[in-house]
Amino acid sequence: LLLLVVFGLSKLIPRGAVPSLKASPTPLPSVAAAQEGTSNLYTHPDFGFSVTLPNNWQAQPQPVSGVANHLAFIDFLSQDKSVATIEVKDLPVDAVIATFRSEVGQTKNLRIVFEREVRLGNDYAKQLTVADSTAKTETQFRFLSQTGKTFIISGADTGFLDSFTFAAPTPKPAR
């Protein structure tokens, strides 16, 4: 798992985003996108969050089966390049942040340069800004605890990060 995260951080942060997870294929949630002027609204059907995407972005859910404590991973692409991600983990937010700090600390070209609390709707999230000295980029990672899960919203576009909101999850039909 540490190798997966370190590889992902080194691979994606230079491009201004977070890593895509590679795991065995599983069914992916459907994308609900509604045209709203110059943007699209992406809503995750199982975890009840929404983000507003620029028109040239598209959501691409990634499989996470076999990756410990990962419940969902959505990669957001612009012109086939990853520009932002949202991860959902089944771990307490403090544990996720501690592991993240450790992984960044073990990567020689990455360092946390800024830390603060940010408001997301009615909630607060911890934001860590990571600088990549090789690529000369900064990526913001927001860690939010909600419904017993940790959501990690990351990217360089603060408009995308600020658009993250929770809605009621879509109820699943009884089987």
PDB file of C-alpha atoms in Angstrom:
ATOM      1  CA  LEU A   1       0.000   0.000   0.000  1.00  0.00           C
ATOM      2  CA  LEU A   2       2.840   2.401   0.834  1.00  0.00           C
ATOM      3  CA  LEU A   3       4.433   1.662  -2.531  1.00  0.00           C
ATOM      4  CA  LEU A   4       1.091   2.328  -4.274  1.00  0.00           C
ATOM      5  CA  VAL A   5       0.701   5.721  -2.609  1.00  0.00           C
ATOM      6  CA  VAL A   6       4.354   6.803  -3.044  1.00  0.00           C
ATOM      7  CA  PHE A   7       4.251   5.733  -6.696  1.00  0.00           C
ATOM      8  CA  GLY A   8       0.968   7.575  -7.156  1.00  0.00           C
ATOM      9  CA  LEU A   9       2.182  10.760  -5.492  1.00  0.00           C
ATOM     10  CA  SER A  10       5.354  10.844  -7.552  1.00  0.00           C
ATOM     11  CA  LYS A  11       3.455  10.052 -10.750  1.00  0.00           C
ATOM     12  CA  LEU A  12       0.589  12.487 -10.448  1.00  0.00           C
ATOM     13  CA  ILE A  13       1.635  15.493  -8.415  1.00  0.00           C
ATOM     14  CA  PRO A  14       3.901  16.791 -11.200  1.00  0.00           C
ATOM     15  CA  ARG A  15       0.794  16.903 -13.376  1.00  0.00           C
ATOM     16  CA  GLY A  16      -1.128  18.708 -10.627  1.00  0.00           C
ATOM     17  CA  ALA A  17      -3.332  15.868  -9.444  1.00  0.00           C
ATOM     18  CA  VAL A  18      -3.561  12.663  -7.442  1.00  0.00           C
ATOM     19  CA  PRO A  19      -2.827   9.103  -8.595  1.00  0.00           C
ATOM     20  CA  SER A  20      -5.147   6.759 -10.388  1.00  0.00           C
ATOM     21  CA  LEU A  21      -5.482   3.452  -8.577  1.00  0.00           C
ATOM     22  CA  LYS A  22      -4.868   0.272 -10.519  1.00  0.00           C
ATOM     23  CA  ALA A  23      -6.738  -2.733  -9.183  1.00  0.00           C
ATOM     24  CA  SER A  24      -8.846  -5.589 -10.435  1.00  0.00           C
ATOM     25  CA  PRO A  25     -11.916  -4.460 -12.418  1.00  0.00           C
ATOM     26  CA  THR A  26     -15.203  -3.958 -10.605  1.00  0.00           C
ATOM     27  CA  PRO A  27     -18.480  -2.401 -11.673  1.00  0.00           C
ATOM     28  CA  LEU A  28     -18.200   1.393 -11.535  1.00  0.00           C
ATOM     29  CA  PRO A  29     -20.892   3.806 -10.356  1.00  0.00           C
ATOM     30  CA  SER A  30     -22.772   5.655 -13.035  1.00  0.00           C
ATOM     31  CA  VAL A  31     -21.966   9.314 -13.592  1.00  0.00           C
ATOM     32  CA  ALA A  32     -24.841  11.738 -13.087  1.00  0.00           C
ATOM     33  CA  ALA A  33     -23.901  14.924 -14.901  1.00  0.00           C
ATOM     34  CA  ALA A  34     -26.317  17.746 -15.562  1.00  0.00           C
ATOM     35  CA  GLN A  35     -25.598  20.664 -17.865  1.00  0.00           C
ATOM     36  CA  GLU A  36     -25.616  23.918 -15.864  1.00  0.00           C
ATOM     37  CA  GLY A  37     -24.434  26.800 -18.038  1.00  0.00           C
ATOM     38  CA  THR A  38     -20.689  26.419 -18.448  1.00  0.00           C
ATOM     39  CA  SER A  39     -20.287  23.564 -15.994  1.00  0.00           C
ATOM     40  CA  ASN A  40     -21.414  20.025 -15.193  1.00  0.00           C
ATOM     41  CA  LEU A  41     -22.537  18.700 -11.835  1.00  0.00           C
ATOM     42  CA  TYR A  42     -21.078  15.301 -10.934  1.00  0.00           C
ATOM     43  CA  THR A  43     -22.913  13.483  -8.135  1.00  0.00           C
ATOM     44  CA  HIS A  44     -21.697  10.184  -6.749  1.00  0.00           C
ATOM     45  CA  PRO A  45     -24.728   7.880  -6.340  1.00  0.00           C
ATOM     46  CA  ASP A  46     -23.389   5.905  -3.360  1.00  0.00           C
ATOM     47  CA  PHE A  47     -21.517   8.448  -1.227  1.00  0.00           C
ATOM     48  CA  GLY A  48     -23.728  11.515  -1.610  1.00  0.00           C
ATOM     49  CA  PHE A  49     -21.223  14.141  -2.714  1.00  0.00           C
ATOM     50  CA  SER A  50     -21.330  16.518  -5.661  1.00  0.00           C
ATOM     51  CA  VAL A  51     -18.743  18.681  -7.406  1.00  0.00           C
ATOM     52  CA  THR A  52     -19.105  21.242 -10.143  1.00  0.00           C
ATOM     53  CA  LEU A  53     -16.894  20.533 -13.149  1.00  0.00           C
ATOM     54  CA  PRO A  54     -15.879  22.865 -15.966  1.00  0.00           C
ATOM     55  CA  ASN A  55     -17.473  21.747 -19.270  1.00  0.00           C
ATOM     56  CA  ASN A  56     -14.209  20.315 -20.605  1.00  0.00           C
ATOM     57  CA  TRP A  57     -13.767  18.018 -17.570  1.00  0.00           C
ATOM     58  CA  GLN A  58     -15.150  14.524 -17.230  1.00  0.00           C
ATOM     59  CA  ALA A  59     -15.400  12.156 -14.286  1.00  0.00           C
ATOM     60  CA  GLN A  60     -13.817   8.731 -14.588  1.00  0.00           C
ATOM     61  CA  PRO A  61     -14.483   6.406 -11.630  1.00  0.00           C
ATOM     62  CA  GLN A  62     -11.658   3.923 -11.077  1.00  0.00           C
ATOM     63  CA  PRO A  63     -11.916   0.371  -9.686  1.00  0.00           C
ATOM     64  CA  VAL A  64     -10.714  -0.033  -6.095  1.00  0.00           C
ATOM     65  CA  SER A  65     -11.386  -3.683  -5.278  1.00  0.00           C
ATOM     66  CA  GLY A  66      -8.398  -5.243  -3.590  1.00  0.00           C
ATOM     67  CA  VAL A  67      -7.039  -1.891  -2.346  1.00  0.00           C
ATOM     68  CA  ALA A  68      -7.319  -1.861   1.450  1.00  0.00           C
ATOM     69  CA  ASN A  69      -9.693   0.718   2.939  1.00  0.00           C
ATOM     70  CA  HIS A  70     -10.500   2.335  -0.431  1.00  0.00           C
ATOM     71  CA  LEU A  71     -14.208   2.627  -1.146  1.00  0.00           C
ATOM     72  CA  ALA A  72     -14.138   4.883  -4.213  1.00  0.00           C
ATOM     73  CA  PHE A  73     -11.696   6.764  -6.429  1.00  0.00           C
ATOM     74  CA  ILE A  74     -12.836   9.234  -9.066  1.00  0.00           C
ATOM     75  CA  ASP A  75     -10.333  10.766 -11.461  1.00  0.00           C
ATOM     76  CA  PHE A  76     -11.338  14.028 -13.148  1.00  0.00           C
ATOM     77  CA  LEU A  77      -9.858  14.533 -16.600  1.00  0.00           C
ATOM     78  CA  SER A  78      -9.385  17.500 -18.895  1.00  0.00           C
ATOM     79  CA  GLN A  79      -8.113  16.713 -22.390  1.00  0.00           C
ATOM     80  CA  ASP A  80      -7.279  13.169 -21.201  1.00  0.00           C
ATOM     81  CA  LYS A  81      -5.049  14.439 -18.360  1.00  0.00           C
ATOM     82  CA  SER A  82      -5.822  13.991 -14.683  1.00  0.00           C
ATOM     83  CA  VAL A  83      -6.514  17.376 -13.079  1.00  0.00           C
ATOM     84  CA  ALA A  84      -8.218  16.397  -9.807  1.00  0.00           C
ATOM     85  CA  THR A  85      -9.394  13.398  -7.808  1.00  0.00           C
ATOM     86  CA  ILE A  86     -11.722  12.378  -5.017  1.00  0.00           C
ATOM     87  CA  GLU A  87     -10.963   9.338  -2.883  1.00  0.00           C
ATOM     88  CA  VAL A  88     -13.245   7.788  -0.275  1.00  0.00           C
ATOM     89  CA  LYS A  89     -11.569   5.733   2.457  1.00  0.00           C
ATOM     90  CA  ASP A  90     -12.988   3.633   5.233  1.00  0.00           C
ATOM     91  CA  LEU A  91     -10.566   5.027   7.847  1.00  0.00           C
ATOM     92  CA  PRO A  92     -10.684   7.846  10.421  1.00  0.00           C
ATOM     93  CA  VAL A  93      -9.572  11.204   8.987  1.00  0.00           C
ATOM     94  CA  ASP A  94      -6.694  11.567  11.507  1.00  0.00           C
ATOM     95  CA  ALA A  95      -5.235   8.211  10.448  1.00  0.00           C
ATOM     96  CA  VAL A  96      -5.516   9.131   6.752  1.00  0.00           C
ATOM     97  CA  ILE A  97      -3.771  12.479   7.331  1.00  0.00           C
ATOM     98  CA  ALA A  98      -0.991  10.853   9.412  1.00  0.00           C
ATOM     99  CA  THR A  99      -0.325   8.284   6.671  1.00  0.00           C
ATOM    100  CA  PHE A 100      -0.388  11.020   4.013  1.00  0.00           C
ATOM    101  CA  ARG A 101       2.153  13.137   5.950  1.00  0.00           C
ATOM    102  CA  SER A 102       4.437  10.124   6.291  1.00  0.00           C
ATOM    103  CA  GLU A 103       4.219   9.270   2.591  1.00  0.00           C
ATOM    104  CA  VAL A 104       4.938  12.851   1.502  1.00  0.00           C
ATOM    105  CA  GLY A 105       7.857  12.960   3.960  1.00  0.00           C
ATOM    106  CA  GLN A 106       9.379   9.867   2.330  1.00  0.00           C
ATOM    107  CA  THR A 107       9.380  11.438  -1.153  1.00  0.00           C
ATOM    108  CA  LYS A 108      12.411  13.694  -1.623  1.00  0.00           C
ATOM    109  CA  ASN A 109      10.899  16.185  -4.092  1.00  0.00           C
ATOM    110  CA  LEU A 110       7.602  16.675  -2.196  1.00  0.00           C
ATOM    111  CA  ARG A 111       6.901  18.694   0.915  1.00  0.00           C
ATOM    112  CA  ILE A 112       3.894  20.098   2.721  1.00  0.00           C
ATOM    113  CA  VAL A 113       4.157  23.892   2.432  1.00  0.00           C
ATOM    114  CA  PHE A 114       0.845  25.073   3.854  1.00  0.00           C
ATOM    115  CA  GLU A 115      -1.822  23.770   6.198  1.00  0.00           C
ATOM    116  CA  ARG A 116      -5.175  25.231   7.206  1.00  0.00           C
ATOM    117  CA  GLU A 117      -8.807  24.518   7.966  1.00  0.00           C
ATOM    118  CA  VAL A 118     -11.245  25.332   5.130  1.00  0.00           C
ATOM    119  CA  ARG A 119     -15.008  25.520   5.122  1.00  0.00           C
ATOM    120  CA  LEU A 120     -16.897  23.250   2.717  1.00  0.00           C
ATOM    121  CA  GLY A 121     -20.596  24.061   2.992  1.00  0.00           C
ATOM    122  CA  ASN A 122     -21.544  23.309   6.599  1.00  0.00           C
ATOM    123  CA  ASP A 123     -18.384  21.299   7.231  1.00  0.00           C
ATOM    124  CA  TYR A 124     -14.703  21.981   7.791  1.00  0.00           C
ATOM    125  CA  ALA A 125     -11.857  20.142   6.126  1.00  0.00           C
ATOM    126  CA  LYS A 126      -8.114  20.033   6.759  1.00  0.00           C
ATOM    127  CA  GLN A 127      -6.221  21.328   3.714  1.00  0.00           C
ATOM    128  CA  LEU A 128      -2.591  20.451   3.056  1.00  0.00           C
ATOM    129  CA  THR A 129      -0.776  22.051   0.132  1.00  0.00           C
ATOM    130  CA  VAL A 130       2.015  19.899  -1.293  1.00  0.00           C
ATOM    131  CA  ALA A 131       4.781  21.424  -3.394  1.00  0.00           C
ATOM    132  CA  ASP A 132       6.713  19.372  -5.935  1.00  0.00           C
ATOM    133  CA  SER A 133      10.193  20.896  -6.273  1.00  0.00           C
ATOM    134  CA  THR A 134      10.918  18.970  -9.475  1.00  0.00           C
ATOM    135  CA  ALA A 135       7.763  19.869 -11.408  1.00  0.00           C
ATOM    136  CA  LYS A 136       7.400  23.291  -9.720  1.00  0.00           C
ATOM    137  CA  THR A 137       3.721  22.632  -8.983  1.00  0.00           C
ATOM    138  CA  GLU A 138       1.457  22.746  -5.953  1.00  0.00           C
ATOM    139  CA  THR A 139      -1.489  20.468  -5.286  1.00  0.00           C
ATOM    140  CA  GLN A 140      -4.074  20.987  -2.568  1.00  0.00           C
ATOM    141  CA  PHE A 141      -5.421  18.014  -0.632  1.00  0.00           C
ATOM    142  CA  ARG A 142      -8.567  18.459   1.462  1.00  0.00           C
ATOM    143  CA  PHE A 143      -9.432  15.817   4.050  1.00  0.00           C
ATOM    144  CA  LEU A 144     -13.049  15.705   5.214  1.00  0.00           C
ATOM    145  CA  SER A 145     -14.703  13.293   7.636  1.00  0.00           C
ATOM    146  CA  GLN A 146     -18.331  12.603   6.801  1.00  0.00           C
ATOM    147  CA  THR A 147     -20.695   9.684   7.413  1.00  0.00           C
ATOM    148  CA  GLY A 148     -17.897   7.688   9.083  1.00  0.00           C
ATOM    149  CA  LYS A 149     -15.657   7.903   6.018  1.00  0.00           C
ATOM    150  CA  THR A 150     -12.757  10.114   4.935  1.00  0.00           C
ATOM    151  CA  PHE A 151     -13.047  12.025   1.675  1.00  0.00           C
ATOM    152  CA  ILE A 152      -9.850  13.305   0.046  1.00  0.00           C
ATOM    153  CA  ILE A 153     -10.474  16.001  -2.546  1.00  0.00           C
ATOM    154  CA  SER A 154      -7.367  17.061  -4.438  1.00  0.00           C
ATOM    155  CA  GLY A 155      -6.263  19.225  -7.312  1.00  0.00           C
ATOM    156  CA  ALA A 156      -4.809  22.607  -8.163  1.00  0.00           C
ATOM    157  CA  ASP A 157      -8.136  24.220  -9.190  1.00  0.00           C
ATOM    158  CA  THR A 158      -9.606  25.843  -6.057  1.00  0.00           C
ATOM    159  CA  GLY A 159     -12.962  26.407  -7.784  1.00  0.00           C
ATOM    160  CA  PHE A 160     -13.325  22.635  -8.143  1.00  0.00           C
ATOM    161  CA  LEU A 161     -12.221  22.068  -4.542  1.00  0.00           C
ATOM    162  CA  ASP A 162     -14.627  24.702  -3.225  1.00  0.00           C
ATOM    163  CA  SER A 163     -17.580  23.214  -5.163  1.00  0.00           C
ATOM    164  CA  PHE A 164     -17.505  19.939  -3.153  1.00  0.00           C
ATOM    165  CA  THR A 165     -20.835  19.476  -1.307  1.00  0.00           C
ATOM    166  CA  PHE A 166     -22.802  16.651   0.266  1.00  0.00           C
ATOM    167  CA  ALA A 167     -26.303  15.638  -0.721  1.00  0.00           C
ATOM    168  CA  ALA A 168     -28.283  12.732   0.610  1.00  0.00           C
ATOM    169  CA  PRO A 169     -26.954   9.449  -0.813  1.00  0.00           C
ATOM    170  CA  THR A 170     -29.256   7.760  -3.307  1.00  0.00           C
ATOM    171  CA  PRO A 171     -31.123   4.957  -1.529  1.00  0.00           C
ATOM    172  CA  LYS A 172     -30.375   1.486  -2.884  1.00  0.00           C
ATOM    173  CA  PRO A 173     -33.396  -0.635  -3.825  1.00  0.00           C
ATOM    174  CA  ALA A 174     -34.166  -3.564  -1.514  1.00  0.00           C
ATOM    175  CA  ARG A 175     -33.086  -6.925  -2.903  1.00  0.00           C
TER     176      ARG A 175
END
